[in-house]
N, C-alpha and C. Protein backbone atom coordinates (compact mmCIF):
# COMPACT_ATOMS: atom_id res chain seq x y z
N ASP A 1 131.22 114.99 48.02
CA ASP A 1 132.50 116.51 48.98
C ASP A 1 132.15 117.12 47.71
N GLY A 2 131.57 118.31 47.92
CA GLY A 2 131.94 118.95 46.67
C GLY A 2 133.48 119.35 46.19
N LEU A 3 134.36 119.27 47.20
CA LEU A 3 135.78 119.57 46.60
C LEU A 3 136.72 118.75 45.99
N ALA A 4 135.89 117.43 45.59
CA ALA A 4 136.29 116.81 44.99
C ALA A 4 136.17 116.90 43.48
N LEU A 5 135.48 117.71 43.15
CA LEU A 5 135.92 118.63 42.14
C LEU A 5 137.08 119.08 41.37
N ALA A 6 137.81 119.19 42.24
CA ALA A 6 139.13 119.72 41.98
C ALA A 6 139.87 118.23 41.35
N TYR A 7 139.07 117.53 41.34
CA TYR A 7 140.39 116.27 41.10
C TYR A 7 139.80 115.60 39.91
N ALA A 8 138.15 116.18 39.39
CA ALA A 8 137.65 115.53 38.35
C ALA A 8 138.29 115.85 36.68
N ALA A 9 137.84 114.88 35.72
CA ALA A 9 138.09 115.35 35.07
C ALA A 9 137.90 116.61 33.77
N GLU A 10 138.28 117.31 33.30
CA GLU A 10 138.59 118.78 32.59
C GLU A 10 137.25 119.02 32.23
N PRO A 11 135.96 117.91 31.47
CA PRO A 11 134.73 118.34 31.26
C PRO A 11 133.65 118.01 32.08
N LEU A 12 134.18 117.55 33.25
CA LEU A 12 133.21 117.46 34.29
C LEU A 12 133.34 119.13 34.72
N LYS A 13 134.50 119.33 34.62
CA LYS A 13 133.93 120.82 35.57
C LYS A 13 134.04 121.89 35.18
N ALA A 14 133.91 121.86 33.69
CA ALA A 14 132.58 122.46 32.69
C ALA A 14 131.34 122.17 32.94
N ASP A 15 131.15 120.90 33.38
CA ASP A 15 129.56 120.86 33.61
C ASP A 15 128.76 121.34 34.18
N ARG A 16 127.66 122.57 33.88
CA ARG A 16 127.13 123.60 35.18
C ARG A 16 126.25 122.96 36.04
N GLU A 17 125.66 121.82 35.89
CA GLU A 17 124.78 120.75 36.40
C GLU A 17 125.94 120.59 37.66
N LEU A 18 127.34 119.88 37.28
CA LEU A 18 127.55 118.98 38.39
C LEU A 18 128.71 120.20 38.89
N VAL A 19 128.90 121.11 38.60
CA VAL A 19 129.37 122.19 39.38
C VAL A 19 128.14 123.22 40.28
N LEU A 20 127.10 123.09 40.02
CA LEU A 20 126.14 123.35 40.61
C LEU A 20 125.93 122.25 42.35
N GLU A 21 125.69 121.16 41.52
CA GLU A 21 125.62 120.50 42.85
C GLU A 21 126.86 120.59 43.72
N ALA A 22 128.02 120.52 43.18
CA ALA A 22 129.29 120.52 44.29
C ALA A 22 129.33 121.63 44.60
N VAL A 23 129.11 123.15 44.26
CA VAL A 23 128.95 124.14 45.05
C VAL A 23 127.75 124.18 46.35
N ARG A 24 126.80 123.77 46.15
CA ARG A 24 125.72 123.02 47.06
C ARG A 24 126.39 122.04 47.97
N GLN A 25 127.23 121.49 48.09
CA GLN A 25 128.15 121.09 49.16
C GLN A 25 129.03 121.28 49.64
N ASN A 26 130.05 122.37 48.65
CA ASN A 26 131.13 123.27 49.33
C ASN A 26 131.17 124.45 48.24
N GLY A 27 130.90 125.50 49.32
CA GLY A 27 131.26 126.68 47.98
C GLY A 27 132.41 126.81 47.67
N GLN A 28 133.26 126.46 48.21
CA GLN A 28 134.70 126.39 47.77
C GLN A 28 135.05 125.83 46.62
N ALA A 29 134.11 124.85 46.27
CA ALA A 29 133.93 124.09 45.24
C ALA A 29 134.03 124.43 43.75
N LEU A 30 133.48 125.89 43.44
CA LEU A 30 133.72 126.37 42.17
C LEU A 30 135.00 127.09 42.14
N LEU A 31 135.99 127.08 43.19
CA LEU A 31 137.08 127.66 42.76
C LEU A 31 138.10 126.43 41.31
N SER A 32 137.74 125.26 41.92
CA SER A 32 138.00 124.14 41.32
C SER A 32 137.42 124.22 39.23
N ALA A 33 136.38 125.03 39.63
CA ALA A 33 135.71 125.00 38.55
C ALA A 33 136.05 125.34 37.31
N ALA A 34 135.64 125.04 35.63
CA ALA A 34 136.72 125.88 34.79
C ALA A 34 136.50 127.13 35.08
N ALA A 35 137.12 128.24 34.07
CA ALA A 35 137.37 129.31 34.28
C ALA A 35 136.28 129.89 34.00
N PRO A 36 134.93 129.55 32.88
CA PRO A 36 134.26 130.62 32.51
C PRO A 36 132.99 130.39 33.87
N LEU A 37 133.10 128.96 34.08
CA LEU A 37 131.85 129.15 35.29
C LEU A 37 132.33 129.77 36.36
N GLN A 38 133.43 130.12 36.78
CA GLN A 38 133.78 130.99 38.32
C GLN A 38 133.02 131.94 38.27
N SER A 39 132.73 132.63 37.25
CA SER A 39 131.92 133.95 37.08
C SER A 39 130.15 134.22 36.85
N ASP A 40 129.56 132.67 36.74
CA ASP A 40 129.11 132.45 36.51
C ASP A 40 127.64 133.03 37.63
N PRO A 41 127.02 134.19 37.35
CA PRO A 41 125.81 134.40 38.36
C PRO A 41 125.23 132.99 39.21
N LEU A 42 125.00 132.03 38.56
CA LEU A 42 123.79 131.16 38.72
C LEU A 42 124.63 130.26 39.84
N LEU A 43 125.89 130.15 40.09
CA LEU A 43 126.83 129.27 40.44
C LEU A 43 127.51 129.88 42.07
N THR A 44 127.16 131.32 42.16
CA THR A 44 127.38 131.48 43.56
C THR A 44 127.18 130.84 44.51
N GLU A 45 127.33 131.13 45.68
CA GLU A 45 127.02 130.24 46.94
C GLU A 45 125.59 130.59 47.08
N SER A 46 125.07 132.43 46.94
CA SER A 46 124.10 132.65 47.54
C SER A 46 122.84 132.03 46.39
N SER A 47 123.15 131.81 45.38
CA SER A 47 122.40 131.70 43.72
C SER A 47 121.67 129.76 44.13
N VAL A 48 123.41 129.43 44.54
CA VAL A 48 122.94 127.81 44.95
C VAL A 48 121.98 127.34 45.71
N ALA A 49 122.12 128.63 46.72
CA ALA A 49 121.37 127.89 48.09
C ALA A 49 120.17 128.58 47.79
N ALA A 50 119.28 129.12 46.84
CA ALA A 50 118.37 129.87 46.66
C ALA A 50 117.47 128.98 45.60
N ASN A 51 118.55 128.03 45.03
CA ASN A 51 117.60 126.88 43.85
C ASN A 51 116.97 126.20 44.54
N PRO A 52 115.76 126.01 44.20
CA PRO A 52 115.29 124.93 44.58
C PRO A 52 114.99 123.45 43.78
N PHE A 53 115.55 123.33 42.85
CA PHE A 53 115.51 122.24 41.83
C PHE A 53 116.97 121.42 41.99
N ALA A 54 116.18 120.03 42.13
CA ALA A 54 117.28 118.60 42.13
C ALA A 54 117.96 118.58 40.80
N VAL A 55 119.34 118.21 41.17
CA VAL A 55 119.85 117.88 39.92
C VAL A 55 119.64 116.44 39.78
N HIS A 56 120.13 116.15 38.06
CA HIS A 56 119.15 114.52 37.93
C HIS A 56 120.60 113.51 38.54
N GLY A 57 119.37 112.95 39.18
CA GLY A 57 119.91 111.65 39.82
C GLY A 57 119.94 111.95 41.29
N ALA A 58 119.35 112.90 41.65
CA ALA A 58 119.56 113.42 42.99
C ALA A 58 118.11 112.58 43.65
N GLU A 59 118.18 112.07 44.65
CA GLU A 59 116.72 111.41 45.29
C GLU A 59 116.39 112.59 46.32
N SER A 60 115.14 113.16 45.44
CA SER A 60 114.11 114.59 45.50
C SER A 60 112.75 114.04 45.40
N PRO A 61 111.71 114.82 46.20
CA PRO A 61 110.61 114.38 46.04
C PRO A 61 110.42 115.08 44.19
N VAL A 62 109.06 114.69 43.52
CA VAL A 62 109.10 115.52 42.57
C VAL A 62 107.69 116.36 43.04
N CYS A 63 107.35 117.27 41.73
CA CYS A 63 106.32 118.55 42.00
C CYS A 63 105.57 118.42 40.56
N SER A 64 104.49 118.18 40.40
CA SER A 64 104.10 117.95 39.18
C SER A 64 103.00 119.50 38.79
N VAL A 65 103.52 120.12 37.87
CA VAL A 65 102.83 121.25 37.68
C VAL A 65 101.74 120.33 36.77
N PHE A 66 100.20 120.97 37.01
CA PHE A 66 99.70 120.39 35.77
C PHE A 66 98.64 121.46 35.13
N GLU A 67 98.71 122.87 35.48
CA GLU A 67 98.51 123.49 35.20
C GLU A 67 99.29 125.46 35.52
N LEU A 68 99.47 125.68 34.23
CA LEU A 68 99.99 127.07 34.33
C LEU A 68 99.14 128.37 32.90
N ARG A 69 98.27 129.05 33.93
CA ARG A 69 97.51 129.78 33.10
C ARG A 69 97.86 131.65 33.11
N ALA A 70 98.21 131.93 32.13
CA ALA A 70 98.17 133.59 32.07
C ALA A 70 97.02 134.40 32.27
N PHE A 71 96.80 135.31 33.64
CA PHE A 71 95.40 136.32 33.31
C PHE A 71 96.04 137.44 33.03
N GLU A 72 94.98 138.43 33.52
CA GLU A 72 95.65 139.43 33.43
C GLU A 72 96.02 140.41 34.70
N THR A 73 96.32 139.33 35.73
CA THR A 73 96.87 139.81 36.89
C THR A 73 97.91 138.83 37.17
N GLY A 74 98.45 138.23 36.21
CA GLY A 74 99.78 137.39 36.45
C GLY A 74 99.64 135.74 36.02
N ILE A 75 100.12 135.61 36.59
CA ILE A 75 100.37 133.77 36.08
C ILE A 75 99.63 132.85 37.39
N LYS A 76 98.76 132.20 36.87
CA LYS A 76 98.50 130.98 38.45
C LYS A 76 98.74 129.70 37.76
N TYR A 77 98.95 129.42 38.67
CA TYR A 77 99.28 127.49 38.59
C TYR A 77 98.66 126.64 39.69
N ARG A 78 98.69 125.22 39.27
CA ARG A 78 97.99 124.19 40.12
C ARG A 78 99.40 122.85 39.90
N ALA A 79 99.72 122.43 41.19
CA ALA A 79 100.25 121.21 40.69
C ALA A 79 99.81 120.13 42.23
N ALA A 80 100.86 118.98 42.02
CA ALA A 80 100.69 118.50 42.95
C ALA A 80 102.07 117.64 43.47
N TRP A 81 101.96 117.96 45.02
CA TRP A 81 103.70 118.02 45.46
C TRP A 81 103.49 116.19 46.08
N GLY A 82 104.72 115.62 45.21
CA GLY A 82 105.04 114.27 45.77
C GLY A 82 103.85 113.44 45.19
N LEU A 83 104.20 111.77 45.96
CA LEU A 83 103.18 110.97 45.84
C LEU A 83 101.69 110.70 46.08
N GLY A 84 101.86 111.78 47.87
CA GLY A 84 100.89 111.60 47.84
C GLY A 84 99.40 112.94 46.97
N GLY A 85 99.70 113.49 46.73
CA GLY A 85 99.44 114.61 45.47
C GLY A 85 98.78 115.50 46.07
N THR A 86 99.55 115.94 47.17
CA THR A 86 99.31 117.24 48.18
C THR A 86 99.04 118.57 47.00
N ALA A 87 97.88 119.20 47.10
CA ALA A 87 97.54 119.98 46.21
C ALA A 87 97.97 121.53 46.36
N LEU A 88 98.79 121.99 45.35
CA LEU A 88 99.95 123.58 45.53
C LEU A 88 98.74 124.78 44.65
N THR A 89 98.44 125.55 45.12
CA THR A 89 98.35 126.17 44.16
C THR A 89 99.19 127.95 44.08
N GLY A 90 99.04 128.50 42.98
CA GLY A 90 99.55 130.15 43.79
C GLY A 90 99.58 130.90 42.46
N HIS A 91 99.76 132.45 42.66
CA HIS A 91 99.61 133.26 41.83
C HIS A 91 100.82 134.05 41.68
N LEU A 92 101.77 133.92 40.60
CA LEU A 92 103.05 134.94 40.57
C LEU A 92 102.64 136.28 39.19
N PRO A 93 103.54 136.93 39.37
CA PRO A 93 103.94 138.27 38.45
C PRO A 93 104.15 137.44 36.93
N HIS A 94 103.96 138.20 35.91
CA HIS A 94 104.07 137.84 34.56
C HIS A 94 105.21 137.92 34.35
N SER A 95 106.55 138.76 35.13
CA SER A 95 107.63 138.40 35.12
C SER A 95 108.48 137.33 35.97
N ALA A 96 107.51 136.54 36.01
CA ALA A 96 108.34 135.31 37.40
C ALA A 96 109.14 134.42 36.07
N THR A 97 109.96 133.73 36.98
CA THR A 97 110.93 132.84 36.40
C THR A 97 110.63 131.24 36.66
N LEU A 98 111.36 130.57 35.89
CA LEU A 98 111.04 128.94 37.06
C LEU A 98 111.15 128.90 38.34
N GLY A 99 112.73 129.97 38.09
CA GLY A 99 112.84 129.60 39.82
C GLY A 99 112.24 130.34 40.87
N ASP A 100 111.54 131.76 40.37
CA ASP A 100 109.93 132.00 41.59
C ASP A 100 109.12 131.14 41.72
N LEU A 101 108.48 130.29 40.58
CA LEU A 101 108.06 129.14 40.70
C LEU A 101 108.45 127.66 41.87
N GLY A 102 109.24 127.33 41.97
CA GLY A 102 110.11 127.04 42.23
C GLY A 102 110.20 127.27 43.86
N LYS A 103 110.56 128.57 43.93
CA LYS A 103 110.51 129.11 45.11
C LYS A 103 109.11 128.95 46.12
N ASP A 104 108.28 129.52 45.29
CA ASP A 104 106.66 129.31 45.60
C ASP A 104 105.68 128.39 45.98
N ILE A 105 106.52 127.26 45.49
CA ILE A 105 106.08 125.93 45.71
C ILE A 105 106.53 124.98 47.03
N ARG A 106 107.82 125.70 46.88
CA ARG A 106 109.00 125.21 48.32
C ARG A 106 108.22 125.97 49.76
N ALA A 107 107.96 126.86 49.03
CA ALA A 107 107.07 127.89 50.34
C ALA A 107 105.81 127.30 51.26
N GLN A 108 105.21 126.22 50.32
CA GLN A 108 103.95 125.75 50.56
C GLN A 108 104.25 124.00 51.06
N VAL A 109 105.25 123.70 51.10
CA VAL A 109 106.05 121.81 51.48
C VAL A 109 106.43 121.97 52.93
N PRO A 110 106.23 120.88 53.39
CA PRO A 110 106.22 120.88 54.91
C PRO A 110 107.90 121.21 55.11
N ASN A 111 108.87 120.89 54.39
CA ASN A 111 110.39 121.16 54.53
C ASN A 111 110.76 122.38 53.44
N PRO A 112 110.64 123.62 54.04
CA PRO A 112 110.86 124.41 52.45
C PRO A 112 112.07 124.87 52.01
N ASN A 113 113.19 123.83 52.74
CA ASN A 113 114.96 123.76 52.03
C ASN A 113 114.78 122.49 51.15
N THR A 114 113.76 121.69 50.91
CA THR A 114 113.50 120.13 49.90
C THR A 114 114.44 120.81 48.51
N ARG A 115 115.03 120.64 48.44
CA ARG A 115 115.51 120.42 46.36
C ARG A 115 114.19 119.37 45.68
N PHE A 116 113.44 120.02 45.08
CA PHE A 116 113.01 119.12 44.25
C PHE A 116 112.62 118.63 42.69
N TYR A 117 112.20 117.70 42.20
CA TYR A 117 112.17 117.45 40.24
C TYR A 117 110.82 118.35 40.43
N LEU A 118 110.97 118.76 39.22
CA LEU A 118 109.52 119.92 39.03
C LEU A 118 109.20 119.67 37.43
N MET A 119 108.37 119.05 37.30
CA MET A 119 107.74 118.66 36.11
C MET A 119 106.44 119.51 35.59
N LEU A 120 106.82 119.82 34.47
CA LEU A 120 105.91 120.76 33.65
C LEU A 120 104.67 120.43 32.77
N PRO A 121 103.60 120.89 32.66
CA PRO A 121 102.42 120.35 31.75
C PRO A 121 103.20 119.81 30.39
N ASP A 122 102.62 118.55 30.60
CA ASP A 122 103.46 118.12 28.80
C ASP A 122 104.88 117.86 28.78
N GLY A 123 105.69 117.94 29.85
CA GLY A 123 107.08 117.65 29.82
C GLY A 123 107.40 116.37 30.65
N GLU A 124 108.45 115.63 29.73
CA GLU A 124 108.99 114.66 29.69
C GLU A 124 109.76 114.36 30.46
N THR A 125 111.00 115.67 30.48
CA THR A 125 111.89 115.73 31.98
C THR A 125 111.67 116.80 33.20
N PRO A 126 112.47 116.51 34.12
CA PRO A 126 112.23 117.63 35.18
C PRO A 126 112.93 118.85 34.43
N VAL A 127 112.76 119.74 35.24
CA VAL A 127 113.18 121.14 35.06
C VAL A 127 114.80 121.07 35.56
N SER A 128 116.02 121.69 34.67
CA SER A 128 117.03 121.37 35.05
C SER A 128 117.30 122.45 35.82
N PRO A 129 118.03 122.69 37.56
CA PRO A 129 118.40 123.89 38.27
C PRO A 129 118.67 124.80 37.43
N ILE A 130 119.45 124.44 35.90
CA ILE A 130 120.00 125.51 35.44
C ILE A 130 119.33 126.57 34.58
N GLN A 131 117.91 126.19 34.86
CA GLN A 131 116.84 126.54 34.02
C GLN A 131 115.89 127.50 34.91
N VAL A 132 116.52 128.03 35.72
CA VAL A 132 116.02 128.68 37.27
C VAL A 132 115.52 130.23 36.70
N GLU A 133 116.20 130.80 35.69
CA GLU A 133 115.96 132.28 35.22
C GLU A 133 115.20 132.08 33.93
N HIS A 134 114.64 131.12 33.55
CA HIS A 134 113.41 130.88 32.30
C HIS A 134 112.05 131.58 32.55
N PRO A 135 111.74 132.50 31.62
CA PRO A 135 110.47 133.04 31.91
C PRO A 135 109.17 132.52 32.00
N LEU A 136 108.59 132.26 32.81
CA LEU A 136 107.57 131.00 32.50
C LEU A 136 106.53 131.30 31.60
N ALA A 137 106.56 133.28 31.48
CA ALA A 137 105.68 133.34 30.62
C ALA A 137 105.82 132.64 29.08
N GLY A 138 107.12 132.03 28.65
CA GLY A 138 107.38 131.53 27.76
C GLY A 138 107.24 130.42 27.32
N LEU A 139 106.54 129.39 28.58
CA LEU A 139 106.00 128.26 28.39
C LEU A 139 104.78 128.06 28.57
N MET A 140 103.95 129.25 28.23
CA MET A 140 102.65 129.13 27.66
C MET A 140 102.17 129.49 26.41
């Protein structure tokens, strides 16, 4: 329950990823977060609801992006969803973020509300939900 954040130690109340998951469970949890996080735009209920990425330790499917390419018309990607390796492709504008990539991928899977781990080419760890605003162009 996200409201348990009220009883957490202060360092945990200042952990953005932990607070994000608490807000996913109950929007009122943000009131118990450390003061600087209470005004963090990534932690508003609407931003948290739109964030497609799973937090570390969550039971969630994996999407592996194996190609990200910039073209004159934008950024194209190819990815594989889950253990079955369902092929996903898409085209995003040059201004796209990791969050835009996540939303585009999520729109192609059976349950479009699924939060998932996103693995990037040559990545050793999944994308954090806190990286949602990171520009895709900076990854190529």
